[in-house]
Amino acid sequence: MVKRSFLLLTFVILSLMLPKINFAQFRLNDTKINLVLNSKTTIYWAKYSSHDKNFNWDGGIKVWLDILESNHTYLYFFGDIETIIKRSNNVSKFDPQKVHYTLKPGLKLKSKWANLEIIWDHHCKHDVDRFDGVTEKWNVLATEFSKAKQLKGVMSIDGQFLFGKIVEKNDVDYDWEIIIGFDIYSFEKKLFPFCTANLRTVITDGSRSTRNHFFDYTFEAGVKQHVGYGFLVGYIQFLHLNDTDHCGGKIQNMGKLGVRFELK
C-alpha cells in the first residue's frame, strides 16, 4: 500500500511539471506516433453531511495523462488517491479512516460520432489502522462509450456508458459493473459569466453472492470559474451508496459540499 501510494504521488508531481506539447514523434510501420504527455489534474476537498462518524471530510487528487497519440487514438493513464476522514467523539479532526486509490490505464479512440475506450481499472480500498491483512481490491476490464451533443445556444450534454467484467478480486464478490452517466453544461455564458453548471448521475450495478444487484448513484451540481491556469469549481453532491464499506456495507444517503481546482 505504501509503495503504491508513493508511486501514485510521484506520478502526480511529475504530471504537474509536464508541458502540454508534442514531446516527440516516431514511426512504427509507417504509422506516425506522437509522445504527447498532456496532463490534467484535479485537487478536491469536501465536507460530508452524514450521521455516520466514518464520513466527515473527503479529499484527494486526480490526474489524467495522455501518453501516446496516433490517428485520433490515445494511450492514457489515470490515477486517483482519495482519503476519507472520520469524526471521533463528535469532534472533527484529521483522522484518516480509509484510503481509496484507483489506477487506470486505457486506450481511447476519438471520432466525430463518439469516443470508445478500452480500460483496465484497478481499485484498492485500504482501511487505516486495520491490521487483519484484509484489503478490498478488484480489477475491471471494461469498454466505455461516450458522446458529446451540443444543443445550440442552450446546453451541452456528454453521455457515458461503461460495461465491465470483474476479472480479479479480493474481499469483494463483484462480477459485473455497469455505469451510466451524463454531464450537462447549461447557460455557460448567459446565467453566470465565466461559470458553468454541472449535473451528473451515475448508476452502478454489480452482481454479488449476497444479493443479485445493487445501485449506487450520485447527483452533482456546481459552478465553474476560470482562474489562472485552470478552473475553480464549487459543487454540491448527493450520494446514495450501497457499498460504503465492503461486501456487507450498509446503505448510506449523504450530501457533500466541496471545492476543487482543475488544472489544465
Coordinates of C-alpha atoms in Angstrom, one line a residue:
M1 CA 0.0 0.0 0.0
V2 CA 2.7 2.5 1.0
K3 CA 4.8 1.8 -2.1
R4 CA 1.8 2.1 -4.5
S5 CA 0.7 5.4 -2.8
F6 CA 4.2 6.7 -3.1
L7 CA 4.4 5.8 -6.8
L8 CA 1.0 7.5 -7.4
L9 CA 2.0 10.7 -5.6
T10 CA 5.3 10.7 -7.7
F11 CA 3.2 10.4 -10.8
V12 CA 1.0 13.3 -9.7
I13 CA 4.0 15.6 -9.1
L14 CA 5.7 14.7 -12.4
S15 CA 2.4 15.3 -14.3
L16 CA 2.1 18.8 -12.8
M17 CA 5.6 19.6 -14.2
L18 CA 4.9 18.4 -17.8
P19 CA 4.2 21.0 -20.6
K20 CA 1.3 20.3 -22.9
I21 CA 3.3 19.8 -26.1
N22 CA 4.1 17.1 -28.6
F23 CA 7.2 15.8 -26.8
A24 CA 8.5 13.6 -29.6
Q25 CA 7.5 11.7 -32.7
F26 CA 8.4 8.3 -34.1
R27 CA 7.1 5.9 -36.7
L28 CA 6.1 2.3 -36.5
N29 CA 5.4 0.6 -39.8
D30 CA 4.7 3.9 -41.5
T31 CA 2.3 5.0 -38.7
K32 CA 3.2 8.3 -37.0
I33 CA 3.1 8.1 -33.2
N34 CA 3.3 11.2 -31.0
L35 CA 4.6 11.2 -27.5
V36 CA 2.3 13.9 -26.2
L37 CA 2.4 13.9 -22.3
N38 CA -0.6 16.1 -21.9
S39 CA -1.9 16.2 -18.3
K40 CA -5.0 17.4 -16.4
T41 CA -5.0 17.5 -12.6
T42 CA -7.9 18.0 -10.2
I43 CA -7.4 18.6 -6.4
Y44 CA -10.5 18.5 -4.3
W45 CA -11.7 18.8 -0.7
A46 CA -15.3 18.3 0.6
K47 CA -17.4 18.1 3.7
Y48 CA -19.9 15.3 4.2
S49 CA -23.3 15.9 5.7
S50 CA -23.7 12.4 7.3
H51 CA -24.7 11.0 10.7
D52 CA -22.1 8.2 10.2
K53 CA -18.9 9.2 12.0
N54 CA -16.8 7.4 9.4
F55 CA -17.8 10.1 6.8
N56 CA -16.7 13.5 7.9
W57 CA -14.2 15.0 5.3
D58 CA -13.0 13.9 1.9
G59 CA -10.0 15.0 -0.1
G60 CA -7.8 13.8 -2.9
I61 CA -6.0 14.2 -6.2
K62 CA -6.9 13.0 -9.7
V63 CA -4.6 13.0 -12.6
W64 CA -5.2 12.3 -16.3
L65 CA -2.2 11.9 -18.6
D66 CA -2.3 11.3 -22.3
I67 CA 0.9 9.5 -23.2
L68 CA 0.8 8.5 -26.9
E69 CA -1.4 9.7 -29.8
S70 CA -1.8 8.3 -33.3
N71 CA -4.6 8.9 -35.8
H72 CA -7.0 10.2 -33.0
T73 CA -6.2 7.2 -30.8
Y74 CA -4.7 7.9 -27.4
L75 CA -3.0 5.8 -24.8
Y76 CA -3.6 7.4 -21.4
F77 CA -3.2 6.8 -17.7
F78 CA -5.5 7.9 -14.9
G79 CA -4.6 7.9 -11.2
D80 CA -6.8 8.9 -8.2
I81 CA -5.9 8.8 -4.5
E82 CA -8.7 9.7 -2.0
T83 CA -8.7 9.9 1.8
I84 CA -11.9 9.7 3.8
I85 CA -11.6 11.2 7.3
K86 CA -13.8 10.2 10.1
R87 CA -15.2 12.0 13.2
S88 CA -14.0 10.9 16.6
N89 CA -16.2 11.5 19.7
N90 CA -18.2 14.1 17.7
V91 CA -15.0 16.1 17.3
S92 CA -13.7 16.9 13.8
K93 CA -10.0 16.2 13.5
F94 CA -7.6 14.8 10.9
D95 CA -8.2 11.1 11.5
P96 CA -8.0 9.1 8.2
Q97 CA -10.4 6.2 8.1
K98 CA -9.9 4.9 4.6
V99 CA -7.6 5.5 1.6
H100 CA -9.0 4.6 -1.8
Y101 CA -6.8 4.7 -4.8
T102 CA -7.5 3.9 -8.5
L103 CA -5.0 3.2 -11.2
K104 CA -6.5 3.1 -14.8
P105 CA -4.5 2.7 -18.0
G106 CA -6.7 2.9 -21.1
L107 CA -6.9 3.3 -24.9
K108 CA -9.3 5.9 -26.3
L109 CA -10.4 6.2 -29.9
K110 CA -11.9 9.5 -30.8
S111 CA -14.2 10.2 -33.8
K112 CA -16.8 12.8 -34.8
W113 CA -19.6 10.4 -33.8
A114 CA -18.5 9.1 -30.4
N115 CA -15.5 8.0 -28.3
L116 CA -14.6 4.4 -27.5
E117 CA -12.3 3.4 -24.6
I118 CA -10.8 0.1 -23.6
I119 CA -9.9 0.3 -19.9
W120 CA -8.1 -1.7 -17.2
D121 CA -9.3 -0.3 -13.9
H122 CA -7.6 -1.2 -10.6
H123 CA -9.3 -0.3 -7.3
C124 CA -7.9 -0.6 -3.8
K125 CA -9.7 0.4 -0.5
H126 CA -7.2 0.4 2.3
D127 CA -8.6 0.7 5.9
V128 CA -6.3 2.8 8.0
D129 CA -5.3 1.1 11.4
R130 CA -6.9 -2.2 10.4
F131 CA -4.4 -4.9 10.9
D132 CA -6.2 -8.1 9.9
G133 CA -4.5 -8.1 6.5
V134 CA -7.7 -7.7 4.6
T135 CA -7.8 -5.1 1.9
E136 CA -10.6 -4.7 -0.7
K137 CA -9.2 -4.9 -4.2
W138 CA -10.7 -5.5 -7.6
N139 CA -9.8 -5.1 -11.3
V140 CA -12.2 -4.3 -14.0
L141 CA -11.7 -4.9 -17.8
A142 CA -14.2 -2.5 -19.3
T143 CA -15.4 -0.8 -22.5
E144 CA -16.7 2.7 -22.4
F145 CA -18.7 4.7 -25.0
S146 CA -19.1 8.4 -24.7
K147 CA -20.6 11.1 -26.9
A148 CA -21.0 14.9 -26.6
K149 CA -24.0 16.7 -28.0
Q150 CA -24.1 20.4 -28.4
L151 CA -27.6 21.9 -28.2
K152 CA -27.5 25.3 -30.0
G153 CA -27.5 28.2 -27.6
V154 CA -28.8 26.2 -24.6
M155 CA -26.6 23.4 -23.3
S156 CA -24.1 20.7 -24.0
I157 CA -24.7 17.1 -22.9
D158 CA -21.9 14.5 -22.5
G159 CA -23.1 10.9 -22.0
Q160 CA -21.2 7.8 -21.0
F161 CA -21.9 4.1 -20.9
L162 CA -19.4 1.6 -19.3
F163 CA -19.7 -2.2 -19.2
G164 CA -17.0 -4.1 -17.3
K165 CA -16.2 -7.6 -16.1
I166 CA -14.5 -8.0 -12.7
V167 CA -11.6 -10.2 -13.6
E168 CA -9.7 -10.3 -10.3
K169 CA -10.9 -9.5 -6.7
N170 CA -10.1 -9.8 -3.0
D171 CA -12.6 -9.4 -0.2
V172 CA -15.3 -8.4 -2.6
D173 CA -17.8 -10.5 -4.6
Y174 CA -18.3 -8.3 -7.6
D175 CA -18.9 -9.9 -11.0
W176 CA -20.0 -7.2 -13.4
E177 CA -20.1 -3.4 -13.5
I178 CA -22.3 -1.1 -15.4
I179 CA -22.1 2.6 -15.2
I180 CA -24.4 5.1 -17.0
G181 CA -23.6 8.8 -16.6
F182 CA -24.1 12.2 -18.1
D183 CA -22.8 15.7 -17.7
I184 CA -24.9 18.7 -18.6
Y185 CA -23.3 22.1 -19.0
S186 CA -26.1 24.8 -19.4
F187 CA -26.2 28.5 -19.8
E188 CA -22.5 28.9 -19.5
K189 CA -22.4 32.5 -20.8
K190 CA -25.9 33.7 -20.0
L191 CA -26.5 32.6 -16.5
F192 CA -23.1 33.1 -14.9
P193 CA -20.2 34.9 -16.6
F194 CA -17.2 32.5 -16.8
C195 CA -19.2 29.9 -14.9
T196 CA -20.7 26.5 -15.7
A197 CA -23.5 24.5 -14.1
N198 CA -22.8 20.8 -13.9
L199 CA -25.2 17.8 -13.4
R200 CA -24.1 14.2 -13.1
T201 CA -25.8 10.9 -12.2
V202 CA -24.1 7.5 -12.1
I203 CA -25.8 4.2 -11.7
T204 CA -23.7 1.1 -10.9
D205 CA -24.9 -2.5 -11.0
G206 CA -22.7 -5.3 -9.7
S207 CA -23.8 -8.9 -9.2
R208 CA -22.7 -10.5 -5.9
S209 CA -23.4 -13.6 -3.9
T210 CA -25.4 -11.9 -1.1
R211 CA -27.8 -10.1 -3.5
N212 CA -28.4 -10.1 -7.2
H213 CA -27.6 -6.4 -7.8
F214 CA -27.3 -3.1 -6.1
F215 CA -27.3 0.6 -7.2
D216 CA -25.1 3.5 -6.3
Y217 CA -25.8 6.9 -7.7
T218 CA -24.6 10.5 -7.2
F219 CA -26.0 13.8 -8.3
E220 CA -23.7 16.8 -8.6
A221 CA -24.4 20.5 -9.3
G222 CA -21.9 23.3 -9.2
V223 CA -20.4 26.4 -10.8
K224 CA -17.1 26.8 -12.5
Q225 CA -15.0 29.9 -12.7
H226 CA -11.9 30.3 -14.8
V227 CA -8.9 31.3 -12.6
G228 CA -5.3 31.4 -13.7
Y229 CA -4.2 28.1 -15.3
G230 CA -7.4 26.3 -14.6
F231 CA -10.9 26.4 -13.1
L232 CA -12.2 26.8 -9.6
V233 CA -15.3 24.7 -9.0
G234 CA -17.8 24.9 -6.2
Y235 CA -20.1 21.9 -6.1
I236 CA -22.7 20.0 -4.1
Q237 CA -23.3 16.3 -4.3
F238 CA -26.0 13.9 -3.2
L239 CA -24.8 10.3 -2.8
H240 CA -26.8 7.1 -2.5
L241 CA -24.2 4.3 -1.7
N242 CA -25.0 0.7 -1.1
D243 CA -21.3 -0.3 -0.8
T244 CA -19.8 2.3 1.6
D245 CA -17.7 -0.4 3.4
H246 CA -17.1 -3.8 1.8
C247 CA -19.4 -6.6 0.7
G248 CA -21.8 -6.2 3.5
G249 CA -21.7 -2.5 3.7
K250 CA -24.9 -0.6 4.8
I251 CA -26.8 1.8 2.6
Q252 CA -25.8 5.5 3.0
N253 CA -27.6 8.6 1.8
M254 CA -25.2 11.6 2.2
G255 CA -24.6 15.1 1.0
K256 CA -21.3 16.6 0.2
L257 CA -20.2 20.2 -0.2
G258 CA -16.8 20.8 -1.7
V259 CA -14.4 22.8 -3.8
R260 CA -11.9 21.6 -6.4
F261 CA -9.3 23.1 -8.6
E262 CA -9.0 21.8 -12.2
L263 CA -5.5 22.4 -13.6
K264 CA -5.4 22.1 -17.4

